[in-house]
Amino acid sequence: MPRQQDLRVVVVGSGRTGLQTARLLDDRGHDVVIVERNPDRVRSAADEYIATIIEGDATDPDILRQADLQSADVIAAMTDTMGTNFTVCTLAREMTPDIKTVMRSFHQHSDYYTAHADELITPEKAGARMAANAIEDGMRSLEAATGEIELFEVRVAVDAPIAGKSLDEISLPTDSLVVSNVTESEIVDGDTVMNPGDTFVVAIKPSVVDEVTRLFRG
């Protein structure tokens, strides 16, 4: 899988959850493609300039081929129709077995669907933030801390610029702060070493999420 900021993600459906998921992924530096069959939603999504837009029914294999699944890392079926989401994930796996599939579900007990998707999310438990977390590896948004600040769990990659360095040796963006080492269950200080594989809680403003991601993920 390519570096986190280089993920290519196909989001099917641009309703409230799908569109907000696309916004979050674009904010984090990913390459997003939206597949939407509703012309009005297509126009609204296109006006935001957050993704490449494909108009059409994603349950049609020809439409999925237009999304070029072979070069995609993840497909996220975020429509408001369970049958559509199921069909999209099933087709995507048949067409591109290595692609990661994320399915929006509307059932509280969705054990059956775990065999047909790598990740399941439900509107009651998740929304866009959980969908983005399911799509990404090594970086997970926890919650909005206060105002525009968000808390993230970020794992240090082996080849990350900060790997093996102490916090005193690292120049983090002004609008970010490392809070704790989740792996070691301790609050950090200047002597804390950013060991590869360790996960840290970081408070970040949206404007510097991509910069912080590059430091932690490479």
mmCIF file of N, CA and C in Angstrom, residues 10-126:
data_model
loop_
_atom_site.group_PDB
_atom_site.id
_atom_site.type_symbol
_atom_site.label_atom_id
_atom_site.label_comp_id
_atom_site.label_asym_id
_atom_site.label_seq_id
_atom_site.Cartn_x
_atom_site.Cartn_y
_atom_site.Cartn_z
ATOM 1 N N VAL A 10 -12.035 5.428 -3.814
ATOM 2 C CA VAL A 10 -13.278 5.593 -4.566
ATOM 3 C C VAL A 10 -14.425 5.597 -3.559
ATOM 4 N N VAL A 11 -15.131 6.713 -3.474
ATOM 5 C CA VAL A 11 -16.283 6.835 -2.583
ATOM 6 C C VAL A 11 -17.549 6.748 -3.431
ATOM 7 N N VAL A 12 -18.383 5.773 -3.148
ATOM 8 C CA VAL A 12 -19.634 5.604 -3.890
ATOM 9 C C VAL A 12 -20.763 6.224 -3.076
ATOM 10 N N GLY A 13 -21.395 7.241 -3.657
ATOM 11 C CA GLY A 13 -22.463 7.957 -2.972
ATOM 12 C C GLY A 13 -21.970 9.270 -2.406
ATOM 13 N N SER A 14 -22.681 10.353 -2.721
ATOM 14 C CA SER A 14 -22.273 11.669 -2.224
ATOM 15 C C SER A 14 -23.405 12.340 -1.455
ATOM 16 N N GLY A 15 -24.136 11.516 -0.676
ATOM 17 C CA GLY A 15 -25.073 12.071 0.281
ATOM 18 C C GLY A 15 -24.295 12.674 1.437
ATOM 19 N N ARG A 16 -24.967 12.908 2.557
ATOM 20 C CA ARG A 16 -24.300 13.582 3.677
ATOM 21 C C ARG A 16 -23.050 12.833 4.147
ATOM 22 N N THR A 17 -23.162 11.521 4.379
ATOM 23 C CA THR A 17 -22.019 10.753 4.874
ATOM 24 C C THR A 17 -20.931 10.616 3.822
ATOM 25 N N GLY A 18 -21.332 10.283 2.596
ATOM 26 C CA GLY A 18 -20.341 10.101 1.540
ATOM 27 C C GLY A 18 -19.567 11.363 1.234
ATOM 28 N N LEU A 19 -20.272 12.494 1.149
ATOM 29 C CA LEU A 19 -19.617 13.752 0.806
ATOM 30 C C LEU A 19 -18.690 14.210 1.933
ATOM 31 N N GLN A 20 -19.138 14.083 3.184
ATOM 32 C CA GLN A 20 -18.278 14.481 4.290
ATOM 33 C C GLN A 20 -17.055 13.573 4.405
ATOM 34 N N THR A 21 -17.233 12.279 4.111
ATOM 35 C CA THR A 21 -16.088 11.368 4.073
ATOM 36 C C THR A 21 -15.082 11.819 3.026
ATOM 37 N N ALA A 22 -15.587 12.180 1.852
ATOM 38 C CA ALA A 22 -14.708 12.661 0.783
ATOM 39 C C ALA A 22 -13.978 13.933 1.206
ATOM 40 N N ARG A 23 -14.678 14.830 1.893
ATOM 41 C CA ARG A 23 -14.042 16.069 2.358
ATOM 42 C C ARG A 23 -12.891 15.766 3.323
ATOM 43 N N LEU A 24 -13.160 14.870 4.279
ATOM 44 C CA LEU A 24 -12.125 14.528 5.261
ATOM 45 C C LEU A 24 -10.911 13.893 4.597
ATOM 46 N N LEU A 25 -11.166 12.998 3.649
ATOM 47 C CA LEU A 25 -10.058 12.338 2.955
ATOM 48 C C LEU A 25 -9.256 13.338 2.122
ATOM 49 N N ASP A 26 -9.956 14.254 1.464
ATOM 50 C CA ASP A 26 -9.263 15.299 0.698
ATOM 51 C C ASP A 26 -8.438 16.187 1.630
ATOM 52 N N ASP A 27 -8.988 16.532 2.793
ATOM 53 C CA ASP A 27 -8.252 17.342 3.759
ATOM 54 C C ASP A 27 -6.975 16.638 4.221
ATOM 55 N N ARG A 28 -7.014 15.314 4.250
ATOM 56 C CA ARG A 28 -5.854 14.545 4.705
ATOM 57 C C ARG A 28 -4.882 14.231 3.571
ATOM 58 N N GLY A 29 -5.151 14.772 2.399
ATOM 59 C CA GLY A 29 -4.197 14.654 1.300
ATOM 60 C C GLY A 29 -4.387 13.474 0.385
ATOM 61 N N HIS A 30 -5.513 12.797 0.461
ATOM 62 C CA HIS A 30 -5.731 11.631 -0.385
ATOM 63 C C HIS A 30 -6.359 12.004 -1.724
ATOM 64 N N ASP A 31 -6.205 11.111 -2.697
ATOM 65 C CA ASP A 31 -6.782 11.286 -4.034
ATOM 66 C C ASP A 31 -8.153 10.616 -4.033
ATOM 67 N N VAL A 32 -9.217 11.396 -4.192
ATOM 68 C CA VAL A 32 -10.577 10.889 -4.031
ATOM 69 C C VAL A 32 -11.328 10.897 -5.352
ATOM 70 N N VAL A 33 -12.059 9.818 -5.600
ATOM 71 C CA VAL A 33 -12.976 9.717 -6.736
ATOM 72 C C VAL A 33 -14.367 9.470 -6.164
ATOM 73 N N ILE A 34 -15.357 10.231 -6.591
ATOM 74 C CA ILE A 34 -16.745 10.032 -6.162
ATOM 75 C C ILE A 34 -17.548 9.478 -7.323
ATOM 76 N N VAL A 35 -18.292 8.398 -7.063
ATOM 77 C CA VAL A 35 -19.227 7.851 -8.043
ATOM 78 C C VAL A 35 -20.634 8.134 -7.529
ATOM 79 N N GLU A 36 -21.426 8.854 -8.305
ATOM 80 C CA GLU A 36 -22.762 9.279 -7.879
ATOM 81 C C GLU A 36 -23.703 9.241 -9.080
ATOM 82 N N ARG A 37 -24.911 8.703 -8.864
ATOM 83 C CA ARG A 37 -25.860 8.604 -9.983
ATOM 84 C C ARG A 37 -26.876 9.746 -10.016
ATOM 85 N N ASN A 38 -27.021 10.477 -8.912
ATOM 86 C CA ASN A 38 -27.981 11.579 -8.846
ATOM 87 C C ASN A 38 -27.363 12.836 -9.452
ATOM 88 N N PRO A 39 -27.917 13.359 -10.557
ATOM 89 C CA PRO A 39 -27.309 14.520 -11.235
ATOM 90 C C PRO A 39 -27.159 15.745 -10.339
ATOM 91 N N ASP A 40 -28.145 15.987 -9.469
ATOM 92 C CA ASP A 40 -28.050 17.139 -8.569
ATOM 93 C C ASP A 40 -26.885 16.994 -7.603
ATOM 94 N N ARG A 41 -26.711 15.804 -7.060
ATOM 95 C CA ARG A 41 -25.586 15.559 -6.155
ATOM 96 C C ARG A 41 -24.259 15.623 -6.896
ATOM 97 N N VAL A 42 -24.257 15.172 -8.131
ATOM 98 C CA VAL A 42 -23.041 15.258 -8.950
ATOM 99 C C VAL A 42 -22.602 16.710 -9.076
ATOM 100 N N ARG A 43 -23.548 17.583 -9.369
ATOM 101 C CA ARG A 43 -23.225 19.011 -9.520
ATOM 102 C C ARG A 43 -22.733 19.608 -8.205
ATOM 103 N N SER A 44 -23.381 19.242 -7.095
ATOM 104 C CA SER A 44 -22.968 19.775 -5.791
ATOM 105 C C SER A 44 -21.561 19.320 -5.430
ATOM 106 N N ALA A 45 -21.271 18.043 -5.654
ATOM 107 C CA ALA A 45 -19.939 17.523 -5.340
ATOM 108 C C ALA A 45 -18.881 18.160 -6.236
ATOM 109 N N ALA A 46 -19.222 18.353 -7.509
ATOM 110 C CA ALA A 46 -18.263 18.951 -8.443
ATOM 111 C C ALA A 46 -17.916 20.376 -8.045
ATOM 112 N N ASP A 47 -18.867 21.090 -7.467
ATOM 113 C CA ASP A 47 -18.645 22.479 -7.067
ATOM 114 C C ASP A 47 -17.644 22.603 -5.924
ATOM 115 N N GLU A 48 -17.405 21.515 -5.185
ATOM 116 C CA GLU A 48 -16.493 21.577 -4.039
ATOM 117 C C GLU A 48 -15.038 21.317 -4.417
ATOM 118 N N TYR A 49 -14.794 20.789 -5.591
ATOM 119 C CA TYR A 49 -13.423 20.541 -6.070
ATOM 120 C C TYR A 49 -12.618 19.688 -5.088
ATOM 121 N N ILE A 50 -13.255 18.647 -4.546
ATOM 122 C CA ILE A 50 -12.553 17.772 -3.612
ATOM 123 C C ILE A 50 -12.249 16.409 -4.210
ATOM 124 N N ALA A 51 -12.797 16.143 -5.399
ATOM 125 C CA ALA A 51 -12.652 14.804 -5.955
ATOM 126 C C ALA A 51 -12.927 14.804 -7.451
ATOM 127 N N THR A 52 -12.466 13.741 -8.095
ATOM 128 C CA THR A 52 -12.881 13.460 -9.468
ATOM 129 C C THR A 52 -14.284 12.862 -9.392
ATOM 130 N N ILE A 53 -15.202 13.340 -10.226
ATOM 131 C CA ILE A 53 -16.594 12.899 -10.157
ATOM 132 C C ILE A 53 -16.939 12.038 -11.368
ATOM 133 N N ILE A 54 -17.546 10.878 -11.091
ATOM 134 C CA ILE A 54 -18.057 10.008 -12.146
ATOM 135 C C ILE A 54 -19.559 9.868 -11.941
ATOM 136 N N GLU A 55 -20.336 10.264 -12.940
ATOM 137 C CA GLU A 55 -21.790 10.156 -12.832
ATOM 138 C C GLU A 55 -22.239 8.810 -13.376
ATOM 139 N N GLY A 56 -22.946 8.064 -12.543
ATOM 140 C CA GLY A 56 -23.436 6.767 -12.985
ATOM 141 C C GLY A 56 -23.759 5.858 -11.813
ATOM 142 N N ASP A 57 -24.336 4.706 -12.119
ATOM 143 C CA ASP A 57 -24.743 3.720 -11.128
ATOM 144 C C ASP A 57 -23.567 2.777 -10.855
ATOM 145 N N ALA A 58 -23.054 2.798 -9.632
ATOM 146 C CA ALA A 58 -21.863 2.011 -9.306
ATOM 147 C C ALA A 58 -22.130 0.513 -9.259
ATOM 148 N N THR A 59 -23.403 0.092 -9.319
ATOM 149 C CA THR A 59 -23.680 -1.338 -9.404
ATOM 150 C C THR A 59 -23.498 -1.860 -10.827
ATOM 151 N N ASP A 60 -23.226 -0.957 -11.745
ATOM 152 C CA ASP A 60 -22.919 -1.316 -13.135
ATOM 153 C C ASP A 60 -21.399 -1.487 -13.245
ATOM 154 N N PRO A 61 -20.910 -2.679 -13.570
ATOM 155 C CA PRO A 61 -19.467 -2.906 -13.658
ATOM 156 C C PRO A 61 -18.759 -1.935 -14.599
ATOM 157 N N ASP A 62 -19.435 -1.490 -15.647
ATOM 158 C CA ASP A 62 -18.816 -0.545 -16.575
ATOM 159 C C ASP A 62 -18.525 0.793 -15.893
ATOM 160 N N ILE A 63 -19.397 1.211 -14.974
ATOM 161 C CA ILE A 63 -19.167 2.453 -14.240
ATOM 162 C C ILE A 63 -17.988 2.275 -13.284
ATOM 163 N N LEU A 64 -17.933 1.129 -12.620
ATOM 164 C CA LEU A 64 -16.799 0.870 -11.725
ATOM 165 C C LEU A 64 -15.485 0.839 -12.498
ATOM 166 N N ARG A 65 -15.527 0.324 -13.717
ATOM 167 C CA ARG A 65 -14.296 0.308 -14.530
ATOM 168 C C ARG A 65 -13.835 1.734 -14.832
ATOM 169 N N GLN A 66 -14.791 2.661 -15.013
ATOM 170 C CA GLN A 66 -14.420 4.060 -15.237
ATOM 171 C C GLN A 66 -13.669 4.632 -14.038
ATOM 172 N N ALA A 67 -13.973 4.116 -12.844
ATOM 173 C CA ALA A 67 -13.297 4.591 -11.630
ATOM 174 C C ALA A 67 -11.896 4.022 -11.507
ATOM 175 N N ASP A 68 -11.525 3.112 -12.410
ATOM 176 C CA ASP A 68 -10.177 2.535 -12.451
ATOM 177 C C ASP A 68 -9.804 1.915 -11.103
ATOM 178 N N LEU A 69 -10.542 0.860 -10.731
ATOM 179 C CA LEU A 69 -10.296 0.203 -9.453
ATOM 180 C C LEU A 69 -8.905 -0.401 -9.356
ATOM 181 N N GLN A 70 -8.322 -0.732 -10.485
ATOM 182 C CA GLN A 70 -6.981 -1.330 -10.469
ATOM 183 C C GLN A 70 -5.956 -0.400 -9.827
ATOM 184 N N SER A 71 -6.175 0.910 -9.933
ATOM 185 C CA SER A 71 -5.219 1.858 -9.346
ATOM 186 C C SER A 71 -5.722 2.434 -8.024
ATOM 187 N N ALA A 72 -6.848 1.918 -7.536
ATOM 188 C CA ALA A 72 -7.402 2.396 -6.265
ATOM 189 C C ALA A 72 -6.951 1.500 -5.120
ATOM 190 N N ASP A 73 -6.810 2.090 -3.945
ATOM 191 C CA ASP A 73 -6.449 1.335 -2.746
ATOM 192 C C ASP A 73 -7.679 0.894 -1.961
ATOM 193 N N VAL A 74 -8.718 1.741 -1.991
ATOM 194 C CA VAL A 74 -9.912 1.503 -1.182
ATOM 195 C C VAL A 74 -11.150 1.919 -1.967
ATOM 196 N N ILE A 75 -12.240 1.146 -1.800
ATOM 197 C CA ILE A 75 -13.544 1.596 -2.274
ATOM 198 C C ILE A 75 -14.470 1.633 -1.065
ATOM 199 N N ALA A 76 -15.166 2.753 -0.886
ATOM 200 C CA ALA A 76 -16.066 2.933 0.249
ATOM 201 C C ALA A 76 -17.479 3.139 -0.276
ATOM 202 N N ALA A 77 -18.357 2.178 -0.027
ATOM 203 C CA ALA A 77 -19.747 2.259 -0.479
ATOM 204 C C ALA A 77 -20.556 2.962 0.601
ATOM 205 N N MET A 78 -20.899 4.235 0.357
ATOM 206 C CA MET A 78 -21.498 5.098 1.375
ATOM 207 C C MET A 78 -22.919 5.531 1.023
ATOM 208 N N THR A 79 -23.593 4.821 0.122
ATOM 209 C CA THR A 79 -24.934 5.244 -0.284
ATOM 210 C C THR A 79 -25.939 4.969 0.832
ATOM 211 N N ASP A 80 -27.167 5.458 0.652
ATOM 212 C CA ASP A 80 -28.215 5.241 1.653
ATOM 213 C C ASP A 80 -29.057 4.016 1.332
ATOM 214 N N THR A 81 -28.533 3.128 0.467
ATOM 215 C CA THR A 81 -29.223 1.896 0.106
ATOM 216 C C THR A 81 -28.319 0.705 0.393
ATOM 217 N N MET A 82 -28.738 -0.155 1.321
ATOM 218 C CA MET A 82 -27.910 -1.289 1.731
ATOM 219 C C MET A 82 -27.588 -2.212 0.559
ATOM 220 N N GLY A 83 -28.587 -2.473 -0.283
ATOM 221 C CA GLY A 83 -28.366 -3.366 -1.416
ATOM 222 C C GLY A 83 -27.304 -2.835 -2.362
ATOM 223 N N THR A 84 -27.309 -1.513 -2.579
ATOM 224 C CA THR A 84 -26.297 -0.905 -3.443
ATOM 225 C C THR A 84 -24.911 -1.064 -2.834
ATOM 226 N N ASN A 85 -24.771 -0.787 -1.547
ATOM 227 C CA ASN A 85 -23.473 -0.886 -0.888
ATOM 228 C C ASN A 85 -22.936 -2.317 -0.933
ATOM 229 N N PHE A 86 -23.825 -3.269 -0.687
ATOM 230 C CA PHE A 86 -23.433 -4.677 -0.732
ATOM 231 C C PHE A 86 -22.964 -5.066 -2.128
ATOM 232 N N THR A 87 -23.746 -4.676 -3.133
ATOM 233 C CA THR A 87 -23.403 -5.016 -4.513
ATOM 234 C C THR A 87 -22.083 -4.386 -4.935
ATOM 235 N N VAL A 88 -21.879 -3.122 -4.573
ATOM 236 C CA VAL A 88 -20.646 -2.422 -4.945
ATOM 237 C C VAL A 88 -19.429 -3.127 -4.360
ATOM 238 N N CYS A 89 -19.477 -3.463 -3.078
ATOM 239 C CA CYS A 89 -18.332 -4.118 -2.444
ATOM 240 C C CYS A 89 -18.084 -5.505 -3.036
ATOM 241 N N THR A 90 -19.166 -6.226 -3.316
ATOM 242 C CA THR A 90 -19.022 -7.555 -3.911
ATOM 243 C C THR A 90 -18.403 -7.468 -5.303
ATOM 244 N N LEU A 91 -18.909 -6.552 -6.125
ATOM 245 C CA LEU A 91 -18.364 -6.377 -7.470
ATOM 246 C C LEU A 91 -16.895 -5.931 -7.416
ATOM 247 N N ALA A 92 -16.603 -4.998 -6.520
ATOM 248 C CA ALA A 92 -15.234 -4.481 -6.431
ATOM 249 C C ALA A 92 -14.257 -5.587 -6.088
ATOM 250 N N ARG A 93 -14.644 -6.464 -5.170
ATOM 251 C CA ARG A 93 -13.771 -7.579 -4.793
ATOM 252 C C ARG A 93 -13.574 -8.553 -5.949
ATOM 253 N N GLU A 94 -14.636 -8.782 -6.718
ATOM 254 C CA GLU A 94 -14.515 -9.679 -7.869
ATOM 255 C C GLU A 94 -13.620 -9.076 -8.936
ATOM 256 N N MET A 95 -13.734 -7.776 -9.150
ATOM 257 C CA MET A 95 -12.968 -7.108 -10.192
ATOM 258 C C MET A 95 -11.526 -6.840 -9.773
ATOM 259 N N THR A 96 -11.324 -6.525 -8.488
ATOM 260 C CA THR A 96 -9.996 -6.183 -7.981
ATOM 261 C C THR A 96 -9.837 -6.809 -6.597
ATOM 262 N N PRO A 97 -9.413 -8.070 -6.521
ATOM 263 C CA PRO A 97 -9.386 -8.801 -5.252
ATOM 264 C C PRO A 97 -8.581 -8.136 -4.138
ATOM 265 N N ASP A 98 -7.570 -7.349 -4.479
ATOM 266 C CA ASP A 98 -6.708 -6.761 -3.451
ATOM 267 C C ASP A 98 -7.241 -5.445 -2.892
ATOM 268 N N ILE A 99 -8.312 -4.910 -3.463
ATOM 269 C CA ILE A 99 -8.801 -3.606 -3.010
ATOM 270 C C ILE A 99 -9.446 -3.740 -1.626
ATOM 271 N N LYS A 100 -9.274 -2.734 -0.785
ATOM 272 C CA LYS A 100 -9.918 -2.708 0.522
ATOM 273 C C LYS A 100 -11.339 -2.198 0.348
ATOM 274 N N THR A 101 -12.306 -2.902 0.965
ATOM 275 C CA THR A 101 -13.711 -2.531 0.812
ATOM 276 C C THR A 101 -14.285 -2.060 2.154
ATOM 277 N N VAL A 102 -14.978 -0.928 2.107
ATOM 278 C CA VAL A 102 -15.631 -0.363 3.293
ATOM 279 C C VAL A 102 -17.114 -0.213 2.956
ATOM 280 N N MET A 103 -17.971 -0.812 3.769
ATOM 281 C CA MET A 103 -19.408 -0.826 3.478
ATOM 282 C C MET A 103 -20.195 -0.094 4.563
ATOM 283 N N ARG A 104 -21.016 0.848 4.157
ATOM 284 C CA ARG A 104 -21.962 1.470 5.075
ATOM 285 C C ARG A 104 -23.143 0.514 5.260
ATOM 286 N N SER A 105 -23.429 0.183 6.527
ATOM 287 C CA SER A 105 -24.501 -0.762 6.829
ATOM 288 C C SER A 105 -25.612 -0.070 7.606
ATOM 289 N N PHE A 106 -26.820 -0.593 7.490
ATOM 290 C CA PHE A 106 -27.966 -0.035 8.200
ATOM 291 C C PHE A 106 -28.546 -1.030 9.200
ATOM 292 N N HIS A 107 -27.809 -2.106 9.450
ATOM 293 C CA HIS A 107 -28.286 -3.138 10.359
ATOM 294 C C HIS A 107 -27.436 -3.162 11.620
ATOM 295 N N GLN A 108 -28.071 -3.250 12.753
ATOM 296 C CA GLN A 108 -27.348 -3.287 14.018
ATOM 297 C C GLN A 108 -26.519 -4.560 14.138
ATOM 298 N N HIS A 109 -27.015 -5.656 13.596
ATOM 299 C CA HIS A 109 -26.291 -6.924 13.656
ATOM 300 C C HIS A 109 -25.885 -7.294 12.230
ATOM 301 N N SER A 110 -24.667 -7.003 11.897
ATOM 302 C CA SER A 110 -24.229 -7.103 10.498
ATOM 303 C C SER A 110 -23.173 -8.181 10.291
ATOM 304 N N ASP A 111 -23.184 -9.238 11.144
ATOM 305 C CA ASP A 111 -22.147 -10.258 11.052
ATOM 306 C C ASP A 111 -22.078 -10.886 9.664
ATOM 307 N N TYR A 112 -23.240 -11.033 9.033
ATOM 308 C CA TYR A 112 -23.256 -11.652 7.706
ATOM 309 C C TYR A 112 -22.409 -10.869 6.720
ATOM 310 N N TYR A 113 -22.442 -9.554 6.842
ATOM 311 C CA TYR A 113 -21.775 -8.709 5.854
ATOM 312 C C TYR A 113 -20.266 -8.624 6.053
ATOM 313 N N THR A 114 -19.767 -9.074 7.209
ATOM 314 C CA THR A 114 -18.318 -9.010 7.435
ATOM 315 C C THR A 114 -17.546 -9.883 6.454
ATOM 316 N N ALA A 115 -18.223 -10.878 5.893
ATOM 317 C CA ALA A 115 -17.558 -11.733 4.904
ATOM 318 C C ALA A 115 -17.478 -11.068 3.538
ATOM 319 N N HIS A 116 -18.162 -9.934 3.375
ATOM 320 C CA HIS A 116 -18.239 -9.280 2.072
ATOM 321 C C HIS A 116 -17.587 -7.901 2.055
ATOM 322 N N ALA A 117 -17.042 -7.466 3.190
ATOM 323 C CA ALA A 117 -16.372 -6.168 3.253
ATOM 324 C C ALA A 117 -15.295 -6.216 4.330
ATOM 325 N N ASP A 118 -14.226 -5.482 4.097
ATOM 326 C CA ASP A 118 -13.144 -5.441 5.084
ATOM 327 C C ASP A 118 -13.527 -4.636 6.315
ATOM 328 N N GLU A 119 -14.338 -3.608 6.114
ATOM 329 C CA GLU A 119 -14.785 -2.765 7.224
ATOM 330 C C GLU A 119 -16.258 -2.451 7.059
ATOM 331 N N LEU A 120 -16.991 -2.483 8.168
ATOM 332 C CA LEU A 120 -18.397 -2.080 8.191
ATOM 333 C C LEU A 120 -18.552 -0.851 9.076
ATOM 334 N N ILE A 121 -19.340 0.128 8.622
ATOM 335 C CA ILE A 121 -19.658 1.269 9.471
ATOM 336 C C ILE A 121 -21.166 1.475 9.428
ATOM 337 N N THR A 122 -21.709 1.969 10.540
ATOM 338 C CA THR A 122 -23.138 2.243 10.597
ATOM 339 C C THR A 122 -23.364 3.696 10.970
ATOM 340 N N PRO A 123 -24.387 4.344 10.390
ATOM 341 C CA PRO A 123 -24.638 5.758 10.692
ATOM 342 C C PRO A 123 -24.827 6.012 12.182
ATOM 343 N N GLU A 124 -25.430 5.042 12.905
ATOM 344 C CA GLU A 124 -25.683 5.227 14.328
ATOM 345 C C GLU A 124 -24.383 5.292 15.124
ATOM 346 N N LYS A 125 -23.374 4.616 14.669
ATOM 347 C CA LYS A 125 -22.128 4.541 15.425
ATOM 348 C C LYS A 125 -21.030 5.417 14.845
ATOM 349 N N ALA A 126 -21.219 5.853 13.594
ATOM 350 C CA ALA A 126 -20.052 6.366 12.923
ATOM 351 C C ALA A 126 -20.222 7.704 12.265
#
